[in-house]
mmCIF file of C-alpha atoms and ligand atoms in Angstrom:
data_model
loop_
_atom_site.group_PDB
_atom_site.id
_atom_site.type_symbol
_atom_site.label_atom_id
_atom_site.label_comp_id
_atom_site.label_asym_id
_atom_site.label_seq_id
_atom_site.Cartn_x
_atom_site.Cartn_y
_atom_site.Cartn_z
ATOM 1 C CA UNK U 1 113.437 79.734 -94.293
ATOM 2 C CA UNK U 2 115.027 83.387 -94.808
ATOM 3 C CA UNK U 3 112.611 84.818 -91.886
ATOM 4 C CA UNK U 4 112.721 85.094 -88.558
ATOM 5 C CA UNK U 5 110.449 84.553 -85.443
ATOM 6 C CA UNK U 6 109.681 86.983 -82.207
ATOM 7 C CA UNK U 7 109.289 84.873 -79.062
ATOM 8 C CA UNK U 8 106.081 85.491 -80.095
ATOM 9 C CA UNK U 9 106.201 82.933 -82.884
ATOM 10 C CA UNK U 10 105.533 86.284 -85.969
ATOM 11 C CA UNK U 11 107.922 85.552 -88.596
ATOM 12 C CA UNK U 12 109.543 88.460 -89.895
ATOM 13 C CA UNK U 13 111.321 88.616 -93.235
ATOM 14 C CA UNK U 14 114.129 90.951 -93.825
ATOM 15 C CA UNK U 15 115.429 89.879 -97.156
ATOM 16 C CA UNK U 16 113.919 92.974 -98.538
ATOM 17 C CA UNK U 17 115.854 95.619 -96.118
ATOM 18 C CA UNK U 18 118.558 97.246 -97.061
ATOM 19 C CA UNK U 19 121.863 96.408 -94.851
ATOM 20 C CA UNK U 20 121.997 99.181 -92.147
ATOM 21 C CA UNK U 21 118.247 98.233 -91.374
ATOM 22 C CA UNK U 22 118.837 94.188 -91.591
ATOM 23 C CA UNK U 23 121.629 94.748 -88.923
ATOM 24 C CA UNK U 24 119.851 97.089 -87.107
ATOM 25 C CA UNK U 25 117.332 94.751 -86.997
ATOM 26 C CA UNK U 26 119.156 91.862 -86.705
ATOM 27 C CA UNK U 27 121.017 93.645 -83.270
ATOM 28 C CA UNK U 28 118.049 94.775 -82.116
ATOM 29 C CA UNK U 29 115.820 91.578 -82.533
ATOM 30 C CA UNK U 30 117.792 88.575 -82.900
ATOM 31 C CA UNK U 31 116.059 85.814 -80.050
ATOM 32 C CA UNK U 32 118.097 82.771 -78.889
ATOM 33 C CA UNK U 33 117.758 80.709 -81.963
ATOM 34 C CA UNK U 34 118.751 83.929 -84.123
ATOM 35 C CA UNK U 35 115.612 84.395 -85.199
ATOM 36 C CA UNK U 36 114.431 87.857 -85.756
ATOM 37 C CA UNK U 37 111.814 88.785 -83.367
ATOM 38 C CA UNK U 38 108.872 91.703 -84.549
ATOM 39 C CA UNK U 39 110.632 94.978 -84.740
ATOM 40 C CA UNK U 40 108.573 97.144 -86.616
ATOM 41 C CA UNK U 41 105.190 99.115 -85.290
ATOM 42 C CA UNK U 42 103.293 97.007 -88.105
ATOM 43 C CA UNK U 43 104.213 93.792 -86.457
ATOM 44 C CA UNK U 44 103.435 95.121 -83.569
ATOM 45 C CA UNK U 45 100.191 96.059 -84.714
ATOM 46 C CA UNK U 46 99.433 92.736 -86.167
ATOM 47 C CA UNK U 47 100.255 91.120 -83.358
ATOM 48 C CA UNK U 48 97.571 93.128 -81.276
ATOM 49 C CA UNK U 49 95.402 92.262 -83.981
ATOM 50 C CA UNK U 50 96.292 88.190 -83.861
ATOM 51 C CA UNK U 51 95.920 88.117 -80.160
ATOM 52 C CA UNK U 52 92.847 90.265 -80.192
ATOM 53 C CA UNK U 53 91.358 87.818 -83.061
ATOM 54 C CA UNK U 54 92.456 84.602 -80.614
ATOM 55 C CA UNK U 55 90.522 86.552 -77.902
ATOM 56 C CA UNK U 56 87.255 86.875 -79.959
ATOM 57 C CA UNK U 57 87.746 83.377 -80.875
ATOM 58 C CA UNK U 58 87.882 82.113 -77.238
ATOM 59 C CA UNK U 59 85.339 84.893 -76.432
ATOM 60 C CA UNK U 60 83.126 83.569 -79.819
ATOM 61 C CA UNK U 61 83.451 79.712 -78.488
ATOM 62 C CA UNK U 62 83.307 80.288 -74.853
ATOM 63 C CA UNK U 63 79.432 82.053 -76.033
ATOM 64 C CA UNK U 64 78.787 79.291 -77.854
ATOM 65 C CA UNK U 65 79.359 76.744 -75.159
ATOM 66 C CA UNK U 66 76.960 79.297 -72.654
ATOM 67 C CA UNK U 67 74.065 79.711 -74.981
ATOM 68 C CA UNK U 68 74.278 75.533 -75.325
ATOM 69 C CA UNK U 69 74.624 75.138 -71.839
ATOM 70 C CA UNK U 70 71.452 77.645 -71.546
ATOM 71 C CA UNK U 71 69.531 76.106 -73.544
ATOM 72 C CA UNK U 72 69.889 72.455 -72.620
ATOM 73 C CA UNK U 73 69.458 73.277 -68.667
ATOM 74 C CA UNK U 74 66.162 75.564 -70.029
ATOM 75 C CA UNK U 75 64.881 71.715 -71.810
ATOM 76 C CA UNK U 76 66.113 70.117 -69.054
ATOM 77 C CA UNK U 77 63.926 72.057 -66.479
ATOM 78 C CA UNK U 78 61.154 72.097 -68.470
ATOM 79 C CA UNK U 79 61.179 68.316 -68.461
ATOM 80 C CA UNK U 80 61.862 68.278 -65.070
ATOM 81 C CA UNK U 81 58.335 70.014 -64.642
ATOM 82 C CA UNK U 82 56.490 67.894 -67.040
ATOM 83 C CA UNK U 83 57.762 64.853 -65.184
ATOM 84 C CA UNK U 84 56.676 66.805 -61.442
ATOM 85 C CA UNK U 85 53.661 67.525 -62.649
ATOM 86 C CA UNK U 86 53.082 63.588 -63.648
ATOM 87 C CA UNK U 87 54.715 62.540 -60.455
ATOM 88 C CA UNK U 88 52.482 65.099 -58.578
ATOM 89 C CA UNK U 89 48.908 63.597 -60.187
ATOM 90 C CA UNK U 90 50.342 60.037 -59.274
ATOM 91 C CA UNK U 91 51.470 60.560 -56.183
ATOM 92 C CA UNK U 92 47.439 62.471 -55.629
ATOM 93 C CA UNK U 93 46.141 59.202 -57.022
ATOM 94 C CA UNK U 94 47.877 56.862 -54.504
ATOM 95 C CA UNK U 95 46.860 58.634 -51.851
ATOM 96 C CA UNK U 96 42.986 59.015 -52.578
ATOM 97 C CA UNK U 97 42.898 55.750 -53.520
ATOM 98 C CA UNK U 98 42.817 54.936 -57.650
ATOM 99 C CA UNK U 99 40.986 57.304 -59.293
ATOM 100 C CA UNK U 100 37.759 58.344 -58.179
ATOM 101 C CA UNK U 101 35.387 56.544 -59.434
ATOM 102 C CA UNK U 102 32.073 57.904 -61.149
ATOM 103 C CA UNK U 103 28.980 58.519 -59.462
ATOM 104 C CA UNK U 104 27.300 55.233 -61.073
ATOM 105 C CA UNK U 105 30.193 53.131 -59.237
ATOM 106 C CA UNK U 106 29.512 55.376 -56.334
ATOM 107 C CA UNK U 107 25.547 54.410 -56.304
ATOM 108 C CA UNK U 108 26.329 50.953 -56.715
ATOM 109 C CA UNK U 109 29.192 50.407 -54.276
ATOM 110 C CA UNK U 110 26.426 52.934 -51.633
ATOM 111 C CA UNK U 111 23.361 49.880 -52.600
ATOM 112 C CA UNK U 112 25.650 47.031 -51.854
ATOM 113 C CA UNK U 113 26.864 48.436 -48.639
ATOM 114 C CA UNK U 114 23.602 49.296 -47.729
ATOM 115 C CA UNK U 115 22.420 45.539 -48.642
ATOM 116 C CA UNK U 116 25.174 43.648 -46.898
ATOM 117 C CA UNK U 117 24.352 46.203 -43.613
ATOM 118 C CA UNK U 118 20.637 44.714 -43.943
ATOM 119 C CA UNK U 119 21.928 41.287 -43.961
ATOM 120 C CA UNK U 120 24.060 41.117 -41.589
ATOM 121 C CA UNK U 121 21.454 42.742 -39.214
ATOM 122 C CA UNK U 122 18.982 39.730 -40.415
ATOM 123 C CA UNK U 123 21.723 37.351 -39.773
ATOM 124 C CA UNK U 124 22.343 39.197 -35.927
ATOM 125 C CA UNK U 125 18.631 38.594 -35.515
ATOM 126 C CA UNK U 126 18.037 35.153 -36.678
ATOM 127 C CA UNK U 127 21.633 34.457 -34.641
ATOM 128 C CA UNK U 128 20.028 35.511 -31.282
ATOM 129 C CA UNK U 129 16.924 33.598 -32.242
ATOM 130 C CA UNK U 130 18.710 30.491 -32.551
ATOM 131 C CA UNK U 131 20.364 31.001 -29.200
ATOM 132 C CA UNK U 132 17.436 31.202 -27.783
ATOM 133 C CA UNK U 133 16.539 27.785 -28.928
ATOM 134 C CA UNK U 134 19.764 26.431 -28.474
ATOM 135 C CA UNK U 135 18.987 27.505 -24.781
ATOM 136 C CA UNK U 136 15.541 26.407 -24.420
ATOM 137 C CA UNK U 137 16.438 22.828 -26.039
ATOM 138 C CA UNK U 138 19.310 23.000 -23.364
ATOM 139 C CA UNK U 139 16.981 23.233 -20.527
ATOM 140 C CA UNK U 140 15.058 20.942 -22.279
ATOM 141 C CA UNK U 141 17.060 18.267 -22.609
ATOM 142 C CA UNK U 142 18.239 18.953 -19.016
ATOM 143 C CA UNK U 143 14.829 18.404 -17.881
ATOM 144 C CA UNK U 144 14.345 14.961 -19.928
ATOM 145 C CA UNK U 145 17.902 13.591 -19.082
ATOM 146 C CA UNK U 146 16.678 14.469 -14.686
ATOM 147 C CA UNK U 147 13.105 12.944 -15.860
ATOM 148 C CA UNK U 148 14.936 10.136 -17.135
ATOM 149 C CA UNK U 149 16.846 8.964 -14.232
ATOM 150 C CA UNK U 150 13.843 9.612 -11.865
ATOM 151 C CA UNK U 151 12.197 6.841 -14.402
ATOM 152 C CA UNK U 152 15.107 4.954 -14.391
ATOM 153 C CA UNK U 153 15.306 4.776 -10.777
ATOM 154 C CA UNK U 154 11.547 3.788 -10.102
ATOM 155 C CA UNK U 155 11.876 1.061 -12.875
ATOM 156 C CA UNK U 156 14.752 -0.148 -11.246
ATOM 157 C CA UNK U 157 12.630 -0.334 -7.460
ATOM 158 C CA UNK U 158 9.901 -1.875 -9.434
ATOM 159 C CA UNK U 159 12.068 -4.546 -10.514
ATOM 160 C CA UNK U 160 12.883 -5.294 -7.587
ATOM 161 C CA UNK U 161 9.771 -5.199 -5.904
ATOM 162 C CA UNK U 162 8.900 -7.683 -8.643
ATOM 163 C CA UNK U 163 11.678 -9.734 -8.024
ATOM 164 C CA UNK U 164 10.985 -9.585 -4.227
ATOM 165 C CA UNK U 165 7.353 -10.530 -5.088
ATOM 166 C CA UNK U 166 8.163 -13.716 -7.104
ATOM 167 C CA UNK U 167 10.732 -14.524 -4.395
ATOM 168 C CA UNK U 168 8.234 -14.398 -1.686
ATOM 169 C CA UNK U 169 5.392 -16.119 -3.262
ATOM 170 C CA UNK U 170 7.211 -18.533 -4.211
ATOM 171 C CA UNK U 171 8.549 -19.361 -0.657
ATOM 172 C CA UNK U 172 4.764 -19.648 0.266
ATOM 173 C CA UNK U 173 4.517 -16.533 1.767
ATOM 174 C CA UNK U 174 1.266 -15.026 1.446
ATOM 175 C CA UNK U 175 0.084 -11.357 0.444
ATOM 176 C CA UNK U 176 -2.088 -9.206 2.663
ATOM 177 C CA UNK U 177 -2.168 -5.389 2.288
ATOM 178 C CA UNK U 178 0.984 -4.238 1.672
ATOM 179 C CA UNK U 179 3.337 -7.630 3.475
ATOM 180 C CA UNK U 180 4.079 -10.511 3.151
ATOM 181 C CA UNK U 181 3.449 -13.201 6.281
ATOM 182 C CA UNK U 182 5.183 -16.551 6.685
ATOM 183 C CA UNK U 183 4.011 -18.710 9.507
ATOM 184 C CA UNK U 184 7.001 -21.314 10.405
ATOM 185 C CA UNK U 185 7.095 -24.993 10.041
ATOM 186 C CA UNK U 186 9.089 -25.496 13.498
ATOM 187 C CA UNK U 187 8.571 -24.506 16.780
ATOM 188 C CA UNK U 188 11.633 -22.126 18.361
ATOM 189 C CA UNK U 189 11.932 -19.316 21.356
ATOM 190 C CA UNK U 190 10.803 -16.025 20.991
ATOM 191 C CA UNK U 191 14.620 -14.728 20.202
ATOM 192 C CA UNK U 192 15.510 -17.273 17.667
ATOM 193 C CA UNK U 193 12.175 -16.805 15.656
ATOM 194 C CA UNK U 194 13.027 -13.503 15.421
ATOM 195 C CA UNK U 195 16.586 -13.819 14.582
ATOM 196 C CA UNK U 196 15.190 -16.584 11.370
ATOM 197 C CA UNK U 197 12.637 -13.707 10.302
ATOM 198 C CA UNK U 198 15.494 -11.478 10.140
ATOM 199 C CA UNK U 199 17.432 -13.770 8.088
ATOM 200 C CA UNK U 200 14.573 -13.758 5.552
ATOM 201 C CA UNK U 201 14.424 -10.380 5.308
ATOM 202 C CA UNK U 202 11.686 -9.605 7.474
ATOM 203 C CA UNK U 203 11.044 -9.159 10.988
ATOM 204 C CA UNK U 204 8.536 -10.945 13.403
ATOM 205 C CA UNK U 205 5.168 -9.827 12.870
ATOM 206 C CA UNK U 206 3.715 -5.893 13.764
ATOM 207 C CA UNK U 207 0.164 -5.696 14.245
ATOM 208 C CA UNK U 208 -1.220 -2.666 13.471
ATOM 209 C CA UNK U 209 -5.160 -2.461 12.346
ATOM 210 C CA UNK U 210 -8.235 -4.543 13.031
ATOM 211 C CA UNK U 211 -8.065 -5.838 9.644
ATOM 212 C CA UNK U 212 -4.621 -7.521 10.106
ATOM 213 C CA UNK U 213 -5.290 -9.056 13.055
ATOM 214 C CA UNK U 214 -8.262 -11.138 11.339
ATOM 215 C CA UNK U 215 -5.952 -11.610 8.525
ATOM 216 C CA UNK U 216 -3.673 -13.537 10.637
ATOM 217 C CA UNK U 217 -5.808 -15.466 12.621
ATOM 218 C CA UNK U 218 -7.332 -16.659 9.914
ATOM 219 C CA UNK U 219 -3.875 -18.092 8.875
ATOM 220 C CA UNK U 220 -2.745 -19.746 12.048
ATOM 221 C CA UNK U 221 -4.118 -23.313 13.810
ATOM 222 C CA UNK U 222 -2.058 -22.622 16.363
ATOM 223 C CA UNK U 223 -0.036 -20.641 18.601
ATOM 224 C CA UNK U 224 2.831 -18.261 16.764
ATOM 225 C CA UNK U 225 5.077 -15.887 18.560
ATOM 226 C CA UNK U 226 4.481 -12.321 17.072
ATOM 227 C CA UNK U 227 7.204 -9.363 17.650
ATOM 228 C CA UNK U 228 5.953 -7.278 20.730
ATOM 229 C CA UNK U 229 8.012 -7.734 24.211
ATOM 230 C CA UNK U 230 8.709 -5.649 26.978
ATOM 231 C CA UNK U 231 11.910 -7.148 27.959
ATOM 232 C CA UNK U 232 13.514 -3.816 28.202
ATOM 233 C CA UNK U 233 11.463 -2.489 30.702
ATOM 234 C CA UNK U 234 8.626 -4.333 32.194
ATOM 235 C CA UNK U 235 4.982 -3.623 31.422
ATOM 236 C CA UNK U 236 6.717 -1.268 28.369
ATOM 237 C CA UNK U 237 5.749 -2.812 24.995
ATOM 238 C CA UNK U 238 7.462 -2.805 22.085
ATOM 239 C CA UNK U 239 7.529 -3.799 18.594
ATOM 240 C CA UNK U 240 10.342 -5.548 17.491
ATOM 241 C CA UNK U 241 10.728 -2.311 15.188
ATOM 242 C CA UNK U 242 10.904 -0.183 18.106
ATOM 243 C CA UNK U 243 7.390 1.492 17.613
ATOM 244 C CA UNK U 244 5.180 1.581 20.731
ATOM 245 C CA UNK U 245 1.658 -0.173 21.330
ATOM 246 C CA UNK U 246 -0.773 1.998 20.434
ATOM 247 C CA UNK U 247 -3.525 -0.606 19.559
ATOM 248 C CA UNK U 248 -3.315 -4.012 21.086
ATOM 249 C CA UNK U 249 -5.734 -7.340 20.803
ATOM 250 C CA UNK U 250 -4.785 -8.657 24.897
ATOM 251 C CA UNK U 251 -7.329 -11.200 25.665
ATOM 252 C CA UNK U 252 -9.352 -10.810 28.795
ATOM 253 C CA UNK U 253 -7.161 -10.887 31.686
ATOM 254 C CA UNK U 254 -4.017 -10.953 30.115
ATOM 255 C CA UNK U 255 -0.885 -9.704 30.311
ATOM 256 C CA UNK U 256 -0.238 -10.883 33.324
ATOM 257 C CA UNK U 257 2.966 -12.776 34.152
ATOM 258 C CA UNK U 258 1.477 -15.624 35.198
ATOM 259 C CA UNK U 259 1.701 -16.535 38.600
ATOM 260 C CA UNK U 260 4.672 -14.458 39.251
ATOM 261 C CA UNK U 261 6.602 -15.613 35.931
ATOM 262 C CA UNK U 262 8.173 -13.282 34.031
ATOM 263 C CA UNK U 263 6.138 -13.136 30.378
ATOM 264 C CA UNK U 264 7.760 -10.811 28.156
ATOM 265 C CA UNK U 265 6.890 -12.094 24.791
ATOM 266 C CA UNK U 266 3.782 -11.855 22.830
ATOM 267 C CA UNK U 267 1.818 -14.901 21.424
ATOM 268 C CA UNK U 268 -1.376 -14.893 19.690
ATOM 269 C CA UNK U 269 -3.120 -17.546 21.568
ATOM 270 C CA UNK U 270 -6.663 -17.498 21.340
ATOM 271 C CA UNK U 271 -7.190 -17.457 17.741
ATOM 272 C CA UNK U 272 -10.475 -17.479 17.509
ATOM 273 C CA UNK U 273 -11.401 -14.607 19.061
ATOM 274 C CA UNK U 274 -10.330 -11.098 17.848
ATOM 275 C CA UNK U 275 -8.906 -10.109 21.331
ATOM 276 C CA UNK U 276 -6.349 -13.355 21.056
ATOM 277 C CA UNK U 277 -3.248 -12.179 22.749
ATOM 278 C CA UNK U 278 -1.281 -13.704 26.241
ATOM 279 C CA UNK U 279 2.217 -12.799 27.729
ATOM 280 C CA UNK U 280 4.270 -15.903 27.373
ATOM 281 C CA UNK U 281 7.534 -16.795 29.145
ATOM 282 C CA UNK U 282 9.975 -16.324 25.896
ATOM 283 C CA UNK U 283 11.855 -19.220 26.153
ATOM 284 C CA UNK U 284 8.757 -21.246 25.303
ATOM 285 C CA UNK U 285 8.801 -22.954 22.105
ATOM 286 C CA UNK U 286 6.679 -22.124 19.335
ATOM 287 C CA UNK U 287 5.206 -21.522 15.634
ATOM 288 C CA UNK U 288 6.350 -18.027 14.508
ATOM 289 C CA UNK U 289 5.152 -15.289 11.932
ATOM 290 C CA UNK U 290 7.286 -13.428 9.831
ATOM 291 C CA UNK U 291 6.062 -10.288 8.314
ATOM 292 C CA UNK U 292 7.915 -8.633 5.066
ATOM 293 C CA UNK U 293 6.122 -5.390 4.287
ATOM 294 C CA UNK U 294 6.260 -4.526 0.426
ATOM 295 C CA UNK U 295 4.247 -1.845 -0.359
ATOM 296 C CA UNK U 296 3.553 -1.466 -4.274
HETATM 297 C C1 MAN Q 1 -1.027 -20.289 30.800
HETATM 298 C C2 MAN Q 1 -0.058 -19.343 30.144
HETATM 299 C C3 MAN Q 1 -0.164 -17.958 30.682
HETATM 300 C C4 MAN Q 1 -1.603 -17.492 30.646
HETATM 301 C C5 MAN Q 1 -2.486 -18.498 31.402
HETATM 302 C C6 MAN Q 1 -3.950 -18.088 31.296
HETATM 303 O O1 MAN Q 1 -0.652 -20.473 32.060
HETATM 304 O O2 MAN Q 1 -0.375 -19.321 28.808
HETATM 305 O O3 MAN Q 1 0.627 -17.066 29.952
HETATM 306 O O4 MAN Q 1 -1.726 -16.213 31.207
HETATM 307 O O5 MAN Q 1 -2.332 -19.761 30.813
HETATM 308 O O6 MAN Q 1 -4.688 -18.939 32.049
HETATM 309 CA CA1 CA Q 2 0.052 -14.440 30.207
#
């Protein structure tokens, strides 16, 4: 290539000038390389003009770019919005519950509320009803199972009274308003007849009505020891059951220790006649009554 370049990079050709101008410009212009640099004011100019082109270029692209960026970050917001505005109405919904519902729904949901607040009143009511059952078949049943065992015990004492009864009769003791009376086979003191009667379950024999005392004489054919003594403290009678005489059946004269002897046991002597009884010295030996009382 016959031209030259400026450290600019313009490419001057001199082939045309005459010699005094090429050297002139060749001394004047000449880079490094040897190139010849712009000399003249029309280079000059055109290089204004070049630069000043590249600078509306940039200027041109660098507009370009802005008005994009503009307009995408203009979209950009406005999608932003739309999608606030969504997230906004969402976010409402979630919070006051899912969308309210229509005034039908609203009657309906108001009746069944209103329903299930009547029944479970009816249910509260009928509940304390049944408690009150439930509390009177309590006391109920607390009254039968106490009723029970009072009937349980007296049917147990009746069977035993029954069993006593057979027992007794059986023995050949005989019944007379509310005892039993056994009149022995042997003849013993007054202690050791008592002692057997106690044995048997019964004592020696407590006289306590008219009606008794005819009972028993009725019994006997002969003399029986009966259970009244004052051993413990002379002219002091006793039952054998601790009582005190209150009635008694002595026979005339009697008691009397006879002839200075010390009678402190009870017979029934004179059978025949109601007022039967005599002080005997109690080491004497005789018959004996027994008397089990056994009231029904
Ligand atoms: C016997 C005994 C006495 C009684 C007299 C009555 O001697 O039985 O106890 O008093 O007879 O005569
Ligand atoms: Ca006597």
């Amino acid at each position: 290539m016959k031209g030259h370049k400026d450290k600019s990079g313009i490419v001057l050709d001199v082939r045309n000038l005459n010699a005094s101008a090429r050297t002139a410009v060749l001394n004047n212009y000449t880079g490094e390389s040897g190139e010849v640099a712009a000399a003249l004011p029309g280079g000059k100019l055109l290089k204004w003009v070049a630069v000043s082109f590249c600078l509306v270029c940039i200027l041109q692209a660098a507009l370009n770019i802005s008005l994009r960026l503009a307009l995408r970050t203009d979209a950009s917001c406005k999608n932003l919005t739309e999608e606030e505005d969504s997230l906004k109405k969402n976010n409402d919904g979630k919070h006051h519950g899912i969308k309210s519902p229509p005034a039908s729904q609203n009657n309906i949901l108001t009746r069944e509320r209103d329903d299930l607040k009547r029944k479970l009143a009816d249910f509260a009511s009928q509940n304390n009803i049944l408690t009150r059952e439930i509390d009177d078949l309590k006391r109920k049943l607390a009254d039968f199972v106490s009723q029970n065992n009072i009937l349980t015990r007296e049917r147990d004492d009746l069977k035993r009274k029954l069993e006593d009864f057979v027992h007794y009769a059986q023995q050949g003791w005989q019944y007379f308003n509310g005892s039993f009376y056994y009149i022995s086979s042997t003849k013993q003191n007054w202690q050791d007849s008592r002692d057997d009667c106690l044995q048997r379950g019964a004592s020696l024999a407590i006289i306590n009505s008219k009606e008794e005392q005819k009972f028993i004489r009725q019994q006997q054919e002969t003399i029986i020891w009966i259970g009244l003594t004052d051993k413990e403290t002379e002219g002091v009678w006793k039952w054998v059951d601790e009582t005190p005489l209150t009635g008694s059946f002595w026979y005339s004269g009697e008691p009397n220790n006879y002839r200075g002897s010390d009678e402190d046991c009870v017979v029934i002597n004179y059978y025949n006649d109601e007022n039967s009884w005599n002080d005997a010295v109690c080491e004497n030996q005789n018959l004996w009554l027994c008397e089990k009382k056994m009231v029904i």
